[in-house]
PDB file of C-alpha atoms in Angstrom:
ATOM      1  CA  ASP A  13      37.547 -39.891 -37.657  1.00 69.00           C
ATOM      2  CA  GLN A  14      34.249 -41.287 -36.428  1.00 81.00           C
ATOM      3  CA  GLN A  15      34.839 -44.890 -35.498  1.00 91.00           C
ATOM      4  CA  VAL A  16      31.229 -45.556 -34.574  1.00 94.00           C
ATOM      5  CA  LYS A  17      28.501 -44.147 -36.777  1.00 95.00           C
ATOM      6  CA  GLN A  18      24.800 -43.969 -36.215  1.00 96.00           C
ATOM      7  CA  ASN A  19      23.633 -42.459 -39.450  1.00 92.00           C
ATOM      8  CA  SER A  20      19.999 -41.966 -38.489  1.00 94.00           C
ATOM      9  CA  PRO A  21      19.675 -39.113 -36.011  1.00 94.00           C
ATOM     10  CA  SER A  22      16.014 -39.964 -35.431  1.00 96.00           C
ATOM     11  CA  LEU A  23      13.477 -42.719 -35.956  1.00 97.00           C
ATOM     12  CA  SER A  24       9.697 -42.810 -35.447  1.00 98.00           C
ATOM     13  CA  VAL A  25       7.864 -46.090 -34.987  1.00 98.00           C
ATOM     14  CA  GLN A  26       4.275 -46.994 -34.195  1.00 98.00           C
ATOM     15  CA  GLU A  27       3.630 -48.651 -30.836  1.00 98.00           C
ATOM     16  CA  GLY A  28       3.649 -52.436 -31.158  1.00 97.00           C
ATOM     17  CA  ARG A  29       5.814 -52.452 -34.273  1.00 98.00           C
ATOM     18  CA  ILE A  30       9.497 -53.272 -34.543  1.00 98.00           C
ATOM     19  CA  SER A  31      12.152 -50.597 -34.020  1.00 98.00           C
ATOM     20  CA  ILE A  32      15.462 -51.191 -35.762  1.00 98.00           C
ATOM     21  CA  LEU A  33      18.397 -49.001 -34.829  1.00 98.00           C
ATOM     22  CA  ASN A  34      21.555 -49.294 -36.867  1.00 98.00           C
ATOM     23  CA  CYS A  35      25.209 -48.746 -36.129  1.00 97.00           C
ATOM     24  CA  ASP A  36      28.314 -49.026 -38.313  1.00 97.00           C
ATOM     25  CA  TYR A  37      31.898 -49.101 -37.149  1.00 96.00           C
ATOM     26  CA  THR A  38      35.278 -48.748 -38.796  1.00 95.00           C
ATOM     27  CA  ASN A  39      37.667 -50.010 -36.113  1.00 91.00           C
ATOM     28  CA  SER A  40      38.322 -53.707 -36.750  1.00 91.00           C
ATOM     29  CA  MET A  41      39.895 -53.969 -33.309  1.00 89.00           C
ATOM     30  CA  PHE A  42      36.522 -53.579 -31.605  1.00 91.00           C
ATOM     31  CA  ASP A  43      35.620 -56.848 -29.968  1.00 88.00           C
ATOM     32  CA  TYR A  44      32.733 -55.812 -27.793  1.00 90.00           C
ATOM     33  CA  PHE A  45      29.669 -53.679 -28.489  1.00 94.00           C
ATOM     34  CA  LEU A  46      27.080 -52.165 -26.219  1.00 94.00           C
ATOM     35  CA  TRP A  47      23.806 -50.311 -26.576  1.00 96.00           C
ATOM     36  CA  TYR A  48      22.801 -47.624 -24.141  1.00 95.00           C
ATOM     37  CA  LYS A  49      19.512 -45.815 -23.766  1.00 96.00           C
ATOM     38  CA  LYS A  50      19.381 -42.247 -22.539  1.00 92.00           C
ATOM     39  CA  TYR A  51      16.467 -40.165 -21.331  1.00 90.00           C
ATOM     40  CA  PRO A  52      16.832 -36.370 -21.163  1.00 84.00           C
ATOM     41  CA  ALA A  53      18.638 -35.146 -18.032  1.00 77.00           C
ATOM     42  CA  GLU A  54      19.709 -38.687 -17.087  1.00 83.00           C
ATOM     43  CA  GLY A  55      22.873 -40.699 -17.594  1.00 89.00           C
ATOM     44  CA  PRO A  56      22.975 -43.479 -20.215  1.00 92.00           C
ATOM     45  CA  THR A  57      21.487 -46.788 -19.073  1.00 92.00           C
ATOM     46  CA  PHE A  58      23.118 -49.997 -20.218  1.00 91.00           C
ATOM     47  CA  LEU A  59      20.717 -52.014 -22.372  1.00 95.00           C
ATOM     48  CA  ILE A  60      22.413 -54.951 -24.037  1.00 95.00           C
ATOM     49  CA  SER A  61      25.849 -56.010 -25.234  1.00 93.00           C
ATOM     50  CA  ILE A  62      27.411 -58.430 -27.671  1.00 94.00           C
ATOM     51  CA  SER A  63      30.851 -59.906 -27.956  1.00 91.00           C
ATOM     52  CA  SER A  64      32.433 -60.118 -31.387  1.00 90.00           C
ATOM     53  CA  ILE A  65      32.462 -63.913 -31.181  1.00 92.00           C
ATOM     54  CA  LYS A  66      28.676 -63.898 -31.370  1.00 94.00           C
ATOM     55  CA  ASP A  67      26.300 -62.692 -34.041  1.00 95.00           C
ATOM     56  CA  LYS A  68      23.190 -62.355 -31.921  1.00 97.00           C
ATOM     57  CA  ASN A  69      22.254 -61.635 -28.338  1.00 96.00           C
ATOM     58  CA  GLU A  70      18.736 -61.452 -27.030  1.00 97.00           C
ATOM     59  CA  ASP A  71      17.285 -60.044 -23.829  1.00 95.00           C
ATOM     60  CA  GLY A  72      13.521 -59.854 -23.644  1.00 97.00           C
ATOM     61  CA  ARG A  73      12.228 -57.409 -26.229  1.00 97.00           C
ATOM     62  CA  PHE A  74      15.769 -56.387 -27.216  1.00 98.00           C
ATOM     63  CA  THR A  75      17.960 -58.227 -29.696  1.00 98.00           C
ATOM     64  CA  VAL A  76      21.321 -57.101 -30.997  1.00 98.00           C
ATOM     65  CA  PHE A  77      22.688 -58.483 -34.256  1.00 98.00           C
ATOM     66  CA  LEU A  78      26.317 -58.236 -35.280  1.00 97.00           C
ATOM     67  CA  ASN A  79      27.610 -58.608 -38.828  1.00 97.00           C
ATOM     68  CA  LYS A  80      31.385 -58.474 -38.504  1.00 95.00           C
ATOM     69  CA  SER A  81      32.106 -58.701 -42.224  1.00 95.00           C
ATOM     70  CA  ALA A  82      29.941 -55.638 -42.832  1.00 96.00           C
ATOM     71  CA  LYS A  83      31.091 -53.956 -39.592  1.00 96.00           C
ATOM     72  CA  HIS A  84      27.459 -53.389 -38.786  1.00 97.00           C
ATOM     73  CA  LEU A  85      25.264 -53.973 -35.799  1.00 97.00           C
ATOM     74  CA  SER A  86      21.619 -53.369 -35.165  1.00 98.00           C
ATOM     75  CA  LEU A  87      19.302 -53.235 -32.196  1.00 98.00           C
ATOM     76  CA  HIS A  88      15.792 -54.616 -32.624  1.00 98.00           C
ATOM     77  CA  ILE A  89      13.051 -53.727 -30.180  1.00 98.00           C
ATOM     78  CA  VAL A  90       9.904 -55.818 -30.482  1.00 97.00           C
ATOM     79  CA  PRO A  91       7.238 -54.800 -29.696  1.00 98.00           C
ATOM     80  CA  SER A  92       8.059 -51.108 -29.352  1.00 98.00           C
ATOM     81  CA  GLN A  93       6.472 -49.295 -26.425  1.00 97.00           C
ATOM     82  CA  PRO A  94       6.061 -45.553 -25.752  1.00 96.00           C
ATOM     83  CA  GLY A  95       8.461 -45.899 -22.795  1.00 95.00           C
ATOM     84  CA  ASP A  96      11.176 -46.904 -25.258  1.00 97.00           C
ATOM     85  CA  SER A  97      11.256 -43.338 -26.587  1.00 97.00           C
ATOM     86  CA  ALA A  98      14.789 -42.143 -25.826  1.00 96.00           C
ATOM     87  CA  VAL A  99      18.157 -41.591 -27.437  1.00 95.00           C
ATOM     88  CA  TYR A 100      20.009 -44.834 -28.146  1.00 97.00           C
ATOM     89  CA  PHE A 101      23.794 -44.895 -28.263  1.00 96.00           C
ATOM     90  CA  CYS A 102      25.855 -47.644 -29.801  1.00 96.00           C
ATOM     91  CA  ALA A 103      29.395 -48.098 -28.414  1.00 94.00           C
ATOM     92  CA  GLY A 104      32.365 -50.213 -29.395  1.00 92.00           C
ATOM     93  CA  GLY A 105      35.328 -51.303 -27.289  1.00 88.00           C
ATOM     94  CA  ALA A 106      38.686 -52.873 -28.008  1.00 82.00           C
ATOM     95  CA  GLY A 107      39.997 -54.603 -24.927  1.00 70.00           C
ATOM     96  CA  SER A 108      40.906 -51.467 -23.037  1.00 66.00           C
ATOM     97  CA  TYR A 109      38.573 -49.563 -20.804  1.00 64.00           C
ATOM     98  CA  GLN A 110      37.756 -47.139 -23.533  1.00 78.00           C
ATOM     99  CA  LEU A 111      34.358 -47.162 -25.178  1.00 86.00           C
ATOM    100  CA  THR A 112      33.779 -45.192 -28.342  1.00 89.00           C
ATOM    101  CA  PHE A 113      30.230 -43.967 -28.685  1.00 92.00           C
ATOM    102  CA  GLY A 114      28.185 -43.115 -31.741  1.00 94.00           C
ATOM    103  CA  LYS A 115      26.255 -39.842 -31.870  1.00 93.00           C
ATOM    104  CA  GLY A 116      22.981 -41.511 -30.973  1.00 95.00           C
ATOM    105  CA  THR A 117      19.592 -42.093 -32.579  1.00 97.00           C
ATOM    106  CA  LYS A 118      16.495 -40.542 -31.083  1.00 97.00           C
ATOM    107  CA  LEU A 119      13.680 -43.073 -31.087  1.00 98.00           C
ATOM    108  CA  SER A 120      10.096 -41.885 -30.827  1.00 97.00           C
ATOM    109  CA  VAL A 121       7.444 -44.552 -30.315  1.00 98.00           C
ATOM    110  CA  ILE A 122       4.039 -43.198 -31.246  1.00 96.00           C
ATOM    111  CA  PRO A 123       1.047 -44.537 -29.294  1.00 94.00           C
TER     112      PRO A 123
ATOM    113  CA  ASP B   7      22.226 -52.581  -6.813  1.00 59.00           C
ATOM    114  CA  THR B   8      23.442 -51.137 -10.102  1.00 64.00           C
ATOM    115  CA  GLU B   9      23.405 -47.547  -8.985  1.00 89.00           C
ATOM    116  CA  VAL B  10      26.045 -44.919  -9.534  1.00 94.00           C
ATOM    117  CA  THR B  11      25.278 -41.687  -7.718  1.00 96.00           C
ATOM    118  CA  GLN B  12      26.574 -38.245  -8.554  1.00 97.00           C
ATOM    119  CA  THR B  13      26.423 -34.973  -6.682  1.00 97.00           C
ATOM    120  CA  PRO B  14      25.527 -32.258  -7.203  1.00 97.00           C
ATOM    121  CA  LYS B  15      22.885 -32.653  -9.870  1.00 95.00           C
ATOM    122  CA  HIS B  16      23.375 -29.105 -11.107  1.00 96.00           C
ATOM    123  CA  LEU B  17      26.279 -26.720 -10.590  1.00 96.00           C
ATOM    124  CA  VAL B  18      26.764 -23.143 -11.669  1.00 96.00           C
ATOM    125  CA  MET B  19      30.228 -21.717 -11.146  1.00 94.00           C
ATOM    126  CA  GLY B  20      32.221 -18.680 -12.134  1.00 91.00           C
ATOM    127  CA  MET B  21      35.503 -18.892 -13.972  1.00 90.00           C
ATOM    128  CA  THR B  22      37.504 -18.163 -10.822  1.00 89.00           C
ATOM    129  CA  ASN B  23      35.722 -20.674  -8.600  1.00 90.00           C
ATOM    130  CA  LYS B  24      36.955 -24.030  -7.323  1.00 95.00           C
ATOM    131  CA  LYS B  25      34.386 -26.776  -7.064  1.00 96.00           C
ATOM    132  CA  SER B  26      34.264 -30.562  -6.996  1.00 97.00           C
ATOM    133  CA  LEU B  27      32.007 -33.179  -8.515  1.00 98.00           C
ATOM    134  CA  LYS B  28      31.479 -36.404  -6.615  1.00 98.00           C
ATOM    135  CA  CYS B  29      30.649 -39.915  -7.740  1.00 98.00           C
ATOM    136  CA  GLU B  30      29.971 -43.027  -5.687  1.00 97.00           C
ATOM    137  CA  GLN B  31      29.251 -46.676  -6.423  1.00 96.00           C
ATOM    138  CA  HIS B  32      28.801 -49.648  -4.124  1.00 91.00           C
ATOM    139  CA  MET B  33      28.858 -52.439  -6.668  1.00 92.00           C
ATOM    140  CA  GLY B  34      32.439 -53.454  -5.914  1.00 92.00           C
ATOM    141  CA  HIS B  35      33.521 -52.158  -9.312  1.00 92.00           C
ATOM    142  CA  ARG B  36      37.245 -51.532  -9.659  1.00 92.00           C
ATOM    143  CA  ALA B  37      37.196 -49.255 -12.698  1.00 92.00           C
ATOM    144  CA  MET B  38      35.670 -45.778 -12.650  1.00 94.00           C
ATOM    145  CA  TYR B  39      35.375 -43.187 -15.385  1.00 94.00           C
ATOM    146  CA  TRP B  40      34.657 -39.524 -16.024  1.00 96.00           C
ATOM    147  CA  TYR B  41      32.952 -38.535 -19.262  1.00 95.00           C
ATOM    148  CA  LYS B  42      31.933 -35.164 -20.635  1.00 95.00           C
ATOM    149  CA  GLN B  43      28.842 -34.854 -22.795  1.00 92.00           C
ATOM    150  CA  LYS B  44      27.823 -31.779 -24.751  1.00 91.00           C
ATOM    151  CA  ALA B  45      24.330 -31.363 -26.164  1.00 86.00           C
ATOM    152  CA  LYS B  46      23.525 -33.705 -29.056  1.00 82.00           C
ATOM    153  CA  LYS B  47      26.963 -35.303 -28.862  1.00 87.00           C
ATOM    154  CA  PRO B  48      28.084 -38.697 -27.553  1.00 89.00           C
ATOM    155  CA  PRO B  49      29.848 -38.998 -24.195  1.00 91.00           C
ATOM    156  CA  GLU B  50      33.583 -38.297 -24.460  1.00 92.00           C
ATOM    157  CA  LEU B  51      35.961 -40.097 -22.147  1.00 91.00           C
ATOM    158  CA  MET B  52      38.070 -37.889 -19.879  1.00 95.00           C
ATOM    159  CA  PHE B  53      39.691 -40.156 -17.269  1.00 93.00           C
ATOM    160  CA  VAL B  54      39.791 -43.805 -16.233  1.00 92.00           C
ATOM    161  CA  TYR B  55      40.763 -45.115 -12.824  1.00 93.00           C
ATOM    162  CA  SER B  56      41.588 -48.758 -12.355  1.00 90.00           C
ATOM    163  CA  TYR B  57      42.092 -50.096  -8.850  1.00 91.00           C
ATOM    164  CA  GLU B  58      42.228 -46.511  -7.620  1.00 93.00           C
ATOM    165  CA  LYS B  59      45.072 -45.586  -9.962  1.00 93.00           C
ATOM    166  CA  LEU B  60      44.738 -43.220 -12.892  1.00 92.00           C
ATOM    167  CA  SER B  61      45.188 -45.344 -15.995  1.00 87.00           C
ATOM    168  CA  ILE B  62      43.889 -43.124 -18.797  1.00 83.00           C
ATOM    169  CA  ASN B  63      43.899 -39.347 -19.170  1.00 86.00           C
ATOM    170  CA  GLU B  64      42.499 -38.339 -22.531  1.00 84.00           C
ATOM    171  CA  SER B  65      44.604 -35.174 -22.785  1.00 87.00           C
ATOM    172  CA  VAL B  66      42.252 -33.310 -20.503  1.00 94.00           C
ATOM    173  CA  PRO B  67      43.292 -29.749 -19.522  1.00 94.00           C
ATOM    174  CA  SER B  68      44.791 -29.438 -16.042  1.00 94.00           C
ATOM    175  CA  ARG B  69      41.887 -27.301 -14.873  1.00 95.00           C
ATOM    176  CA  PHE B  70      40.167 -30.686 -14.442  1.00 97.00           C
ATOM    177  CA  SER B  71      41.783 -32.773 -11.724  1.00 97.00           C
ATOM    178  CA  PRO B  72      40.466 -36.246 -10.916  1.00 97.00           C
ATOM    179  CA  GLU B  73      40.893 -38.029  -7.608  1.00 97.00           C
ATOM    180  CA  CYS B  74      40.000 -41.531  -6.456  1.00 96.00           C
ATOM    181  CA  PRO B  75      40.148 -41.594  -2.634  1.00 94.00           C
ATOM    182  CA  ASN B  76      38.972 -45.217  -2.463  1.00 93.00           C
ATOM    183  CA  SER B  77      37.431 -47.902  -4.613  1.00 90.00           C
ATOM    184  CA  SER B  78      33.905 -46.518  -4.182  1.00 95.00           C
ATOM    185  CA  LEU B  79      34.528 -42.824  -4.684  1.00 97.00           C
ATOM    186  CA  LEU B  80      35.620 -40.685  -7.586  1.00 97.00           C
ATOM    187  CA  ASN B  81      35.974 -36.928  -7.536  1.00 98.00           C
ATOM    188  CA  LEU B  82      36.553 -34.353 -10.228  1.00 98.00           C
ATOM    189  CA  HIS B  83      38.061 -31.110  -8.982  1.00 97.00           C
ATOM    190  CA  LEU B  84      37.370 -28.058 -11.100  1.00 96.00           C
ATOM    191  CA  HIS B  85      39.362 -24.839 -11.132  1.00 95.00           C
ATOM    192  CA  ALA B  86      39.478 -21.852 -13.472  1.00 93.00           C
ATOM    193  CA  LEU B  87      37.038 -23.346 -15.933  1.00 94.00           C
ATOM    194  CA  GLN B  88      35.959 -21.717 -19.164  1.00 95.00           C
ATOM    195  CA  PRO B  89      32.386 -21.227 -20.411  1.00 95.00           C
ATOM    196  CA  GLU B  90      33.020 -23.881 -23.075  1.00 95.00           C
ATOM    197  CA  ASP B  91      33.479 -26.411 -20.260  1.00 96.00           C
ATOM    198  CA  SER B  92      29.756 -26.207 -19.594  1.00 96.00           C
ATOM    199  CA  ALA B  93      28.409 -29.713 -20.197  1.00 96.00           C
ATOM    200  CA  LEU B  94      26.923 -32.792 -18.567  1.00 95.00           C
ATOM    201  CA  TYR B  95      29.631 -34.617 -16.626  1.00 97.00           C
ATOM    202  CA  LEU B  96      28.990 -38.317 -16.320  1.00 96.00           C
ATOM    203  CA  CYS B  97      30.591 -40.804 -13.998  1.00 96.00           C
ATOM    204  CA  ALA B  98      30.581 -44.516 -14.791  1.00 94.00           C
ATOM    205  CA  SER B  99      31.933 -47.691 -13.257  1.00 93.00           C
ATOM    206  CA  SER B 100      32.570 -51.232 -14.411  1.00 91.00           C
ATOM    207  CA  ARG B 101      33.659 -54.493 -12.831  1.00 88.00           C
ATOM    208  CA  GLY B 102      37.242 -54.072 -13.822  1.00 79.00           C
ATOM    209  CA  GLN B 103      39.773 -55.080 -16.363  1.00 63.00           C
ATOM    210  CA  GLY B 104      38.532 -55.950 -19.810  1.00 63.00           C
ATOM    211  CA  LEU B 105      35.325 -54.877 -21.360  1.00 62.00           C
ATOM    212  CA  TYR B 106      32.582 -55.097 -18.836  1.00 70.00           C
ATOM    213  CA  GLU B 107      29.408 -53.069 -19.062  1.00 86.00           C
ATOM    214  CA  GLN B 108      29.833 -49.567 -17.769  1.00 90.00           C
ATOM    215  CA  TYR B 109      27.116 -48.270 -15.500  1.00 91.00           C
ATOM    216  CA  PHE B 110      26.525 -44.545 -15.622  1.00 93.00           C
ATOM    217  CA  GLY B 111      25.378 -42.092 -13.016  1.00 95.00           C
ATOM    218  CA  PRO B 112      22.753 -39.451 -13.774  1.00 93.00           C
ATOM    219  CA  GLY B 113      25.381 -36.793 -14.372  1.00 95.00           C
ATOM    220  CA  THR B 114      26.108 -33.307 -13.097  1.00 96.00           C
ATOM    221  CA  ARG B 115      24.909 -30.480 -15.324  1.00 95.00           C
ATOM    222  CA  LEU B 116      27.677 -27.887 -15.087  1.00 96.00           C
ATOM    223  CA  THR B 117      27.309 -24.299 -16.213  1.00 96.00           C
ATOM    224  CA  VAL B 118      30.350 -22.021 -16.191  1.00 96.00           C
ATOM    225  CA  THR B 119      29.529 -18.318 -16.220  1.00 93.00           C
TER     226      THR B 119
END
């Protein structure tokens, strides 16, 4: 059972435009969500997080939105830059140490 | 300093070999993790150490043996691995109890021949 789903395996966006990466979850016990970015041959890099008591968290060009009723979160990158091209993983956690990751979305930002 | 280091970067080993992966962090984090990641898959949790004690073992085969000698170091001892164990092994750390951001190392690319 996939508790965290990233249904788009890939996404292409023009440089300067908005990138929107989506994530759905099924576990209502999740109370914390994180986004990670991963380049090939490197470990995931923490990007931004959101607690379930919030519906939005912003950090520079990155904003995460959480819709608890829909069990959906999204990561917005504005403006998108070629250096943002990577695989983005969404992860959910439920008060233990354990994070459950989605399968990732490969973002390609076209110059 | 948000760096987690892992050595070696690449490792090729035979099925009868014994080898170890090493992970180090100097952020004062008290929780450390081993993950396994296969190509085009998300990271899968293997072990969690909290305050140098093993707190979670995700039913990992005994040919993988973790060790936490101190709060900065985490090892993964490998013995009698199978070719299907070939993967990227990631170490991560976080501040401690509760859900804090986990910081990942670059990983060790392991190939079992």
